[in-house]
Amino acid sequence: MEMQILDCDYVMLNGKPLIRIYGKDMKGETFCVFYNKFLPYFYLHVHDEKIEEAIKQIKDRYPEVKIETVEKFLPIGYQPPVKVLKITGIEPGKTPEMKEFCQRLGTPYEADILFKYRFMADFDLRGMSWIDVKGTFQKTNTVKCKAIEAETIKPIEILQNAPLKYVSLDIECLSDEDRFAVPEKDRIIAISLAFYPEYKNKKNLVILARLANINNNVIGCADEKEMLSKFLEIIDDYDPDILIGHNLNNFDLPYVLKRLELHQLPRSLGRSDKNAISRKLEYTHMPTVSGRIVVDTFEIYKRDPWVKFKRYDLGTIAKELLGAEKVELGENYIDTLRRLWAGKKDDLTKLVEYTQIDAELALRLVVERGVLDKFFEIAKLSGVLLQDCLGGQTQRHEFRLLREFSKRSYIMPLKPERFKTTPQIKGAFVLDPVVGLHDWVILLDFTSLYPSLISSFNICPTTFVMNGWKDENCITTPYGTKFVKPSIRKGILPSVVDDILANRILIRKQMKTATDSAQKRILKSKYLALKDLLNSLYGYTGYPRARLYVSDIANTITAYGRETIASTKKMVEENFPVKVIYADTDSIFIKADVNNLEDAEKLANRVSEFVSSKLLGLELKFEKIYKTFLIETKKRYAGWSFERDNGNWAEKIEMKGIETVRRDWCTLVSETMFDVLNIVLKEKDVKKAARHVRSTIDDLVKGKVSLEKLTIVKGITKSLDSYEGVQPHVELAKKIIKREFLKPSIVGERLDYVIIKGNQLLSKRAEDPKYVKEKGLEIDPRYYIYNQLLPPLERIFDICGISASELLEGSKQKNLLDMLNGQKPQLSPEETILSAFDSVVCKNCEWSFRRPTLSGNCPKCNSPLYFSGDGSIGKIVELKP
DNA sequence: GGCTCTCGGGG
DNA sequence: GTGTACGAGAGCC
């Protein structure tokens, strides 16, 4: 029988561990493979003369263990193999205790590797890979699928994936009190399921904790308990491989499990008799549902470095990626839900529709977007089970390396102790940029710089020279560390890098010839998975809690990186008529004396070839040309880029580190920023950009900017009196509570606000845009100019040689004051000062700031702030908004 | 510019 | 289950 591995666990049976591998065959049938001929073991390194004594002590304490002496290479430092004890136990669960006991006798190795992973490593089994099993079918009720007692298990190579079944779930709960639902008190009223492929010709099912007759896709139940039983029944019957939900790990799954427990129902969501669990620690979650994989769309999308969202709620992600709209329950969620739940058929139908769409969207975010494809391949390449690939990167490298180590008779260290302080790794080189607006800038970067360096210089814990060794056999690094030459011993880390690079070339070749679309899709995912693994390998070596963390090694890699980029700069400037204006980690930006794309490209290719030929094992690749390039500081730049795309030039405006989309900025700011950069970069007309800003300010003063563009959003996350300091949205919340005294609570809500004109402190002038519209209130242009528009724009204009005062003045009006006044009557003298202040000072403690604080008070001593400026020193006028 | 603190999704 | 794992952005000097 051939099947693809989905999950693996073990149980103790008759005093012996029984390994269970869950998987699927090509037809989609589920199996569980049992294997009972594997026992837990680990290694112990003790001083040669103490070996006999150690064996005796272990035997006395643990008579059941088997101890052998074997030859192994220790993982850190180049050295000959040593004798170590291999201690084989019976119960995996006893190993931690044995490990502690052995720590007094010597150094244990591999004593903290999960039993299932020990087994998988030794049998060369990998998550999502295929195995060939010979054995006999077993009758059992410990698992819910066909069980096979295996005689032999062999890995086999199959590219395709078995057909998987996905179910997405979303629950609705109702609390009687006015707070967020908690599973200890508040019941679940509805469970919504969405299936792929369909379940009994249905895409959706909603199970209600109330008798109802809505339609074929709704099952009414007498109460919550009946609903939960029905839910378990459907999961068993449909038998999904993948469980999906938005914030499933942190909300729906633990909630359902807790309610099942309270109703004394089995928590049997998995494929075995093991209870499903969902544990949270720090911030990451560890759901365990035997035989199935739990996928939380919130966690998956939040971790994805390629797509970024302003917010990660289901509505936002679904809208952006699927173009789908979520049903909104309106202003007061709890009240609406309560009303719908208590209502007649129409109300209930609305509730059903709401929860049904949520489950469906989460499902589509996985299936339609194919987000798991890459993780399938990461599992196959690293060996880690699919469920464990969805989390951090460390495990992937650790397990891959464990297998490479075992193959070569090396043993792995234990995980380092927690909270151990470790030396800081010195990071990459970032050149101080030549700040300004430049023409014709070429970007080149080293492909996979750190992995290439690991490979070129044989950098690995196993080749690391820790004591005197003949220099002619070593590579001495710029950090001062030494590694033996590959001719003496090739490192494991370099081998892994080479393997990934070779694999990548192979996959790229296969991608070109592949015709089948399913095959193409898998190859593409494989390529992405290889890229991910390669890019995160350096990070692993520099992670203090990695088994193979050696600070000298991480420091060696970055030192080589710094040396590479510095010598590249020198080399390029000495051999070509160019100036390097910026460099960061593995990329350099060079300013060239050219005036068209083709010449720039020719030059770039010459530079690329030259540097690549001089630096062995490295490739400096031509990336793109910036016709115009504006750099503010390290890591903050924008440019008009041109890149080859299938032979043609593709152009776009790029921004790095210049935040145009920030939650606490209104859209007017991002729009203006975007317009300004477009004008500056494409037309190189700074004056025109300044005019654009002035006209925006003009519109603002004249009240021509729509409230939507001025709305700022901030969440109220805790009770109002627990906020320290004065914040506009908190003050607004207080106002709203006062106005709508029937409103139960505001905690957990997101507040939209605009800043209006008035005589109070800034923060007291936050107001609900709807209220502003109703009452015909006016927004405060000064706030939007000084606190929103100016800060980001000022920096851009500054480096283009236009100061803030020039920005504000020079239009029809003489200065900001006149613009602010517009058609209005004259302001009081106190307000005049606002037109041209240089800074804000606190007269009490003499602290000074560039801009007024939101509270209007000094953050240090809380006394009122004063404006200073207007050209004349000493002319300080009290802030009267 | 660098460091510490907070908060996220969900009902 | 031989486990014990966050990271971006805001706020503050």
XYZ file of N, CA, C and O in Angstrom, chain A residues 353-456:
416
model
N -26.762 33.378 7.553
C -26.048 33.909 6.388
C -24.694 34.506 6.811
O -23.671 34.271 6.181
N -24.725 35.227 7.914
C -23.510 35.860 8.419
C -22.435 34.836 8.746
O -21.314 34.901 8.260
N -22.805 33.847 9.546
C -21.802 32.880 9.993
C -21.392 31.955 8.855
O -20.249 31.520 8.766
N -22.308 31.692 7.944
C -22.020 30.842 6.794
C -20.949 31.472 5.913
O -20.019 30.814 5.474
N -21.076 32.764 5.692
C -20.095 33.449 4.848
C -18.718 33.461 5.492
O -17.709 33.246 4.827
N -18.661 33.644 6.790
C -17.367 33.644 7.470
C -16.615 32.329 7.279
O -15.418 32.319 6.995
N -17.342 31.228 7.436
C -16.687 29.924 7.265
C -16.241 29.749 5.823
O -15.141 29.273 5.543
N -17.080 30.179 4.920
C -16.782 30.030 3.502
C -15.542 30.848 3.100
O -14.696 30.377 2.348
N -15.458 32.067 3.627
C -14.319 32.919 3.275
C -13.005 32.315 3.751
O -12.015 32.287 3.018
N -13.000 31.804 4.975
C -11.771 31.198 5.497
C -11.374 30.000 4.632
O -10.197 29.807 4.319
N -12.354 29.229 4.229
C -12.084 28.079 3.368
C -11.476 28.522 2.041
O -10.458 27.997 1.594
N -12.087 29.526 1.447
C -11.583 30.017 0.154
C -10.178 30.591 0.284
O -9.374 30.494 -0.635
N -9.895 31.203 1.442
C -8.564 31.775 1.640
C -7.475 30.708 1.661
O -6.305 30.998 1.456
N -7.884 29.469 1.920
C -6.897 28.383 1.888
C -6.932 27.679 0.530
O -5.923 27.570 -0.151
N -8.116 27.235 0.128
C -8.228 26.399 -1.073
C -7.977 27.200 -2.352
O -7.117 26.859 -3.150
N -8.715 28.293 -2.513
C -8.590 29.067 -3.744
C -7.209 29.674 -3.915
O -6.678 29.764 -5.002
N -6.642 30.106 -2.803
C -5.325 30.747 -2.873
C -4.194 29.735 -2.871
O -3.039 30.118 -3.026
N -4.510 28.484 -2.634
C -3.469 27.458 -2.621
C -2.354 27.730 -1.633
O -1.190 27.408 -1.890
N -2.702 28.315 -0.483
C -1.647 28.713 0.460
C -0.880 27.537 1.053
O 0.232 27.722 1.542
N -1.481 26.344 1.004
C -0.770 25.226 1.624
C 0.276 24.596 0.700
O 1.159 23.884 1.157
N 0.167 24.882 -0.607
C 1.086 24.263 -1.574
C 2.545 24.370 -1.159
O 3.287 23.404 -1.184
N 2.941 25.571 -0.773
C 4.336 25.776 -0.383
C 4.681 24.966 0.864
O 5.758 24.391 0.959
N 3.717 24.898 1.790
C 3.984 24.169 3.036
C 4.087 22.660 2.794
O 4.850 21.980 3.478
N 3.328 22.160 1.803
C 3.467 20.743 1.453
C 4.928 20.470 1.072
O 5.517 19.486 1.504
N 5.483 21.364 0.272
C 6.846 21.152 -0.222
C 7.889 21.376 0.869
O 8.909 20.701 0.907
N 7.617 22.342 1.740
C 8.535 22.554 2.864
C 8.576 21.294 3.724
O 9.641 20.857 4.167
N 7.422 20.682 3.920
C 7.361 19.444 4.698
C 8.209 18.368 4.027
O 9.036 17.718 4.666
N 8.036 18.210 2.704
C 8.782 17.165 1.999
C 10.290 17.409 2.051
O 11.072 16.479 2.175
N 10.682 18.684 1.941
C 12.115 18.995 1.895
C 12.768 18.949 3.268
O 13.900 18.520 3.414
N 12.051 19.433 4.286
C 12.668 19.493 5.609
C 12.402 18.213 6.389
O 13.152 17.874 7.299
N 11.313 17.533 6.034
C 10.960 16.310 6.736
C 9.955 16.509 7.849
O 9.361 15.571 8.338
N 9.768 17.777 8.261
C 8.865 18.074 9.361
C 7.405 17.811 8.945
O 7.050 17.992 7.787
N 6.578 17.371 9.870
C 5.161 17.136 9.585
C 4.478 18.439 9.185
O 4.838 19.506 9.691
N 3.485 18.327 8.313
C 2.810 19.521 7.800
C 2.363 20.455 8.929
O 2.577 21.663 8.869
N 1.753 19.900 9.972
C 1.274 20.744 11.071
C 2.408 21.596 11.669
O 2.208 22.756 11.984
N 3.594 21.026 11.745
C 4.709 21.738 12.378
C 5.421 22.699 11.436
O 6.218 23.518 11.870
N 5.136 22.581 10.131
C 5.728 23.525 9.168
C 5.045 24.867 9.215
O 5.587 25.867 8.757
N 3.791 24.867 9.693
C 3.012 26.098 9.637
C 3.538 27.115 10.637
O 3.284 28.300 10.516
N 4.264 26.649 11.627
C 4.808 27.550 12.642
C 6.170 28.096 12.259
O 6.388 28.488 11.117
N 7.078 28.099 13.204
C 8.366 28.767 13.025
C 9.305 28.056 12.057
O 9.042 26.964 11.580
N 10.399 28.737 11.756
C 11.363 28.246 10.790
C 12.408 27.324 11.404
O 13.011 26.520 10.707
N 12.622 27.461 12.710
C 13.711 26.745 13.370
C 13.614 25.236 13.169
O 14.591 24.591 12.812
N 12.410 24.712 13.429
C 12.223 23.267 13.372
C 12.589 22.664 12.027
O 13.128 21.573 11.960
N 12.287 23.420 10.956
C 12.577 22.904 9.618
C 14.053 22.596 9.460
O 14.438 21.549 8.965
N 14.883 23.573 9.856
C 16.322 23.382 9.699
C 16.829 22.319 10.656
O 17.655 21.495 10.304
N 16.287 22.362 11.872
C 16.733 21.437 12.892
C 16.510 19.986 12.458
O 17.390 19.149 12.599
N 15.338 19.714 11.903
C 15.038 18.332 11.547
C 15.804 17.904 10.295
O 16.311 16.791 10.211
N 15.898 18.806 9.350
C 16.692 18.512 8.159
C 18.131 18.195 8.570
O 18.731 17.236 8.122
N 18.688 19.019 9.462
C 20.072 18.821 9.896
C 20.227 17.550 10.728
O 21.229 16.854 10.603
N 19.232 17.245 11.548
C 19.303 16.012 12.337
C 19.506 14.819 11.407
O 20.331 13.944 11.651
N 18.742 14.805 10.309
C 18.850 13.672 9.392
C 20.183 13.652 8.679
O 20.782 12.596 8.486
N 20.670 14.844 8.300
C 21.974 14.905 7.640
C 23.076 14.479 8.615
O 24.043 13.830 8.233
N 22.916 14.887 9.856
C 23.902 14.518 10.882
C 23.922 13.002 11.070
O 24.989 12.390 11.063
N 22.723 12.417 11.241
C 22.636 10.968 11.483
C 23.309 10.177 10.365
O 24.062 9.247 10.622
N 23.004 10.590 9.115
C 23.577 9.903 7.958
C 25.095 9.820 8.036
O 25.699 8.875 7.576
N 25.702 10.870 8.594
C 27.162 10.959 8.619
C 27.760 10.574 9.974
O 28.886 10.932 10.264
N 26.955 9.933 10.824
C 27.419 9.530 12.156
C 27.768 10.699 13.077
O 28.666 10.580 13.919
N 27.077 11.804 12.889
C 27.219 12.924 13.822
C 26.040 12.898 14.776
O 24.957 12.430 14.418
N 26.211 13.418 15.970
C 25.075 13.528 16.873
C 24.787 14.996 17.183
O 25.670 15.840 17.125
N 23.522 15.262 17.470
C 23.029 16.634 17.653
C 23.005 17.040 19.118
O 22.607 16.239 19.956
N 23.361 18.279 19.407
C 23.285 18.745 20.801
C 21.829 18.893 21.251
O 20.923 18.901 20.423
N 21.628 19.027 22.541
C 20.311 19.346 23.079
C 19.996 20.785 22.733
O 20.885 21.564 22.385
N 18.730 21.154 22.873
C 18.384 22.571 22.725
C 19.045 23.347 23.845
O 19.080 22.868 24.981
N 19.582 24.515 23.542
C 20.221 25.280 24.618
C 19.213 25.680 25.694
O 18.027 25.787 25.418
N 19.719 25.874 26.886
C 18.845 26.288 27.991
C 18.150 27.584 27.624
O 18.694 28.413 26.924
N 16.965 27.719 28.191
C 16.234 28.963 27.952
C 16.887 30.109 28.712
O 17.547 29.905 29.725
N 16.664 31.301 28.239
C 17.072 32.534 28.923
C 18.573 32.637 29.134
O 19.032 33.442 29.918
N 19.314 31.757 28.481
C 20.762 31.876 28.586
C 21.168 33.135 27.826
O 20.727 33.337 26.696
N 21.972 33.971 28.448
C 22.383 35.174 27.722
C 23.485 34.817 26.736
O 24.412 34.076 27.056
N 23.338 35.337 25.551
C 24.290 35.000 24.505
C 24.890 36.277 23.931
O 24.243 37.317 23.936
N 26.114 36.167 23.429
C 26.735 37.364 22.863
C 25.967 37.868 21.652
O 25.376 37.088 20.902
N 25.954 39.161 21.488
C 25.253 39.790 20.369
C 25.995 39.502 19.061
O 27.203 39.541 18.997
N 25.232 39.176 18.046
C 25.831 38.985 16.719
C 25.915 40.343 16.035
O 24.940 41.086 16.003
N 27.096 40.649 15.507
C 27.218 41.918 14.796
C 26.571 41.754 13.420
O 26.854 40.796 12.710
N 25.722 42.695 13.090
C 24.899 42.542 11.891
C 25.577 42.929 10.592
O 26.801 42.953 10.482
N 24.760 43.242 9.622
C 25.248 43.519 8.276
C 25.771 44.947 8.156
O 25.588 45.770 9.042
N 26.432 45.177 7.045
C 26.969 46.500 6.768
C 25.922 47.327 6.017
O 25.367 46.887 5.017
N 25.661 48.528 6.532
C 24.775 49.445 5.829
C 25.547 50.748 5.623
O 25.953 51.390 6.579
N 25.777 51.083 4.377
C 26.551 52.287 4.049
C 25.713 53.533 4.324
O 24.516 53.548 4.046
N 26.345 54.576 4.855
C 25.649 55.847 5.003
C 25.300 56.351 3.613
O 26.180 56.522 2.767
N 24.027 56.568 3.348
C 23.663 56.943 1.984
C 24.061 58.373 1.640
O 24.213 59.212 2.533
N 24.252 58.620 0.359
C 24.398 59.992 -0.106
C 22.959 60.505 -0.241
O 22.274 60.221 -1.217
N 22.514 61.223 0.802
C 21.117 61.643 0.877
C 20.779 62.593 -0.272
O 21.588 63.457 -0.612
N 19.636 62.401 -0.878
C 19.228 63.326 -1.922
C 18.449 62.667 -3.033
O 18.075 61.505 -2.946
N 18.229 63.446 -4.059
C 17.512 62.960 -5.225
C 18.535 62.700 -6.324
O 19.246 63.613 -6.739
N 18.647 61.468 -6.753
C 19.654 61.103 -7.755
C 19.003 60.646 -9.056
O 17.884 60.171 -9.060
N 19.812 60.775 -10.172
C 19.372 60.209 -11.455
C 20.190 58.959 -11.739
O 21.328 58.855 -11.311
N 19.633 58.090 -12.507
C 20.340 56.912 -13.020
C 21.126 56.162 -11.951
O 22.336 56.243 -11.864
N 20.364 55.467 -11.162
C 20.966 54.641 -10.122
C 20.724 53.172 -10.474
O 19.611 52.791 -10.845
N 21.779 52.379 -10.408
C 21.653 50.952 -10.737
C 21.720 50.140 -9.449
O 22.568 50.382 -8.594
N 20.815 49.196 -9.330
C 20.826 48.313 -8.162
C 21.335 46.933 -8.568
O 20.828 46.318 -9.511
N 22.374 46.481 -7.850
C 22.855 45.114 -8.044
C 22.843 44.426 -6.691
O 23.079 45.075 -5.676
N 22.545 43.135 -6.682
C 22.691 42.448 -5.397
C 23.222 41.034 -5.523
O 23.154 40.420 -6.581
N 23.807 40.565 -4.445
C 24.360 39.216 -4.421
C 23.218 38.222 -4.224
O 22.439 38.367 -3.287
N 23.152 37.230 -5.092
C 22.104 36.219 -4.907
C 22.497 35.312 -3.749
O 23.608 34.803 -3.708
N 21.564 35.133 -2.833
C 21.764 34.270 -1.653
C 23.150 34.473 -1.041
O 23.934 33.530 -0.968
N 23.444 35.681 -0.646
C 24.794 35.985 -0.158
C 25.234 35.079 0.995
O 26.285 34.441 0.920
N 24.436 35.033 2.058
C 24.878 34.271 3.234
C 25.035 32.770 2.955
O 26.061 32.188 3.301
N 24.048 32.152 2.300
C 24.249 30.740 1.986
C 25.482 30.513 1.111
O 26.241 29.569 1.336
N 25.706 31.408 0.136
C 26.872 31.251 -0.731
C 28.166 31.327 0.071
O 29.117 30.593 -0.196
N 28.182 32.222 1.053
C 29.387 32.357 1.878
C 29.598 31.088 2.716
O 30.734 30.616 2.857
N 28.504 30.550 3.243
C 28.596 29.313 4.033
C 29.233 28.217 3.178
O 30.149 27.520 3.607
N 28.767 28.134 1.942
C 29.273 27.103 1.045
C 30.728 27.375 0.627
O 31.580 26.494 0.708
N 31.012 28.599 0.203
C 32.360 28.922 -0.304
C 33.440 28.725 0.742
O 34.541 28.305 0.432
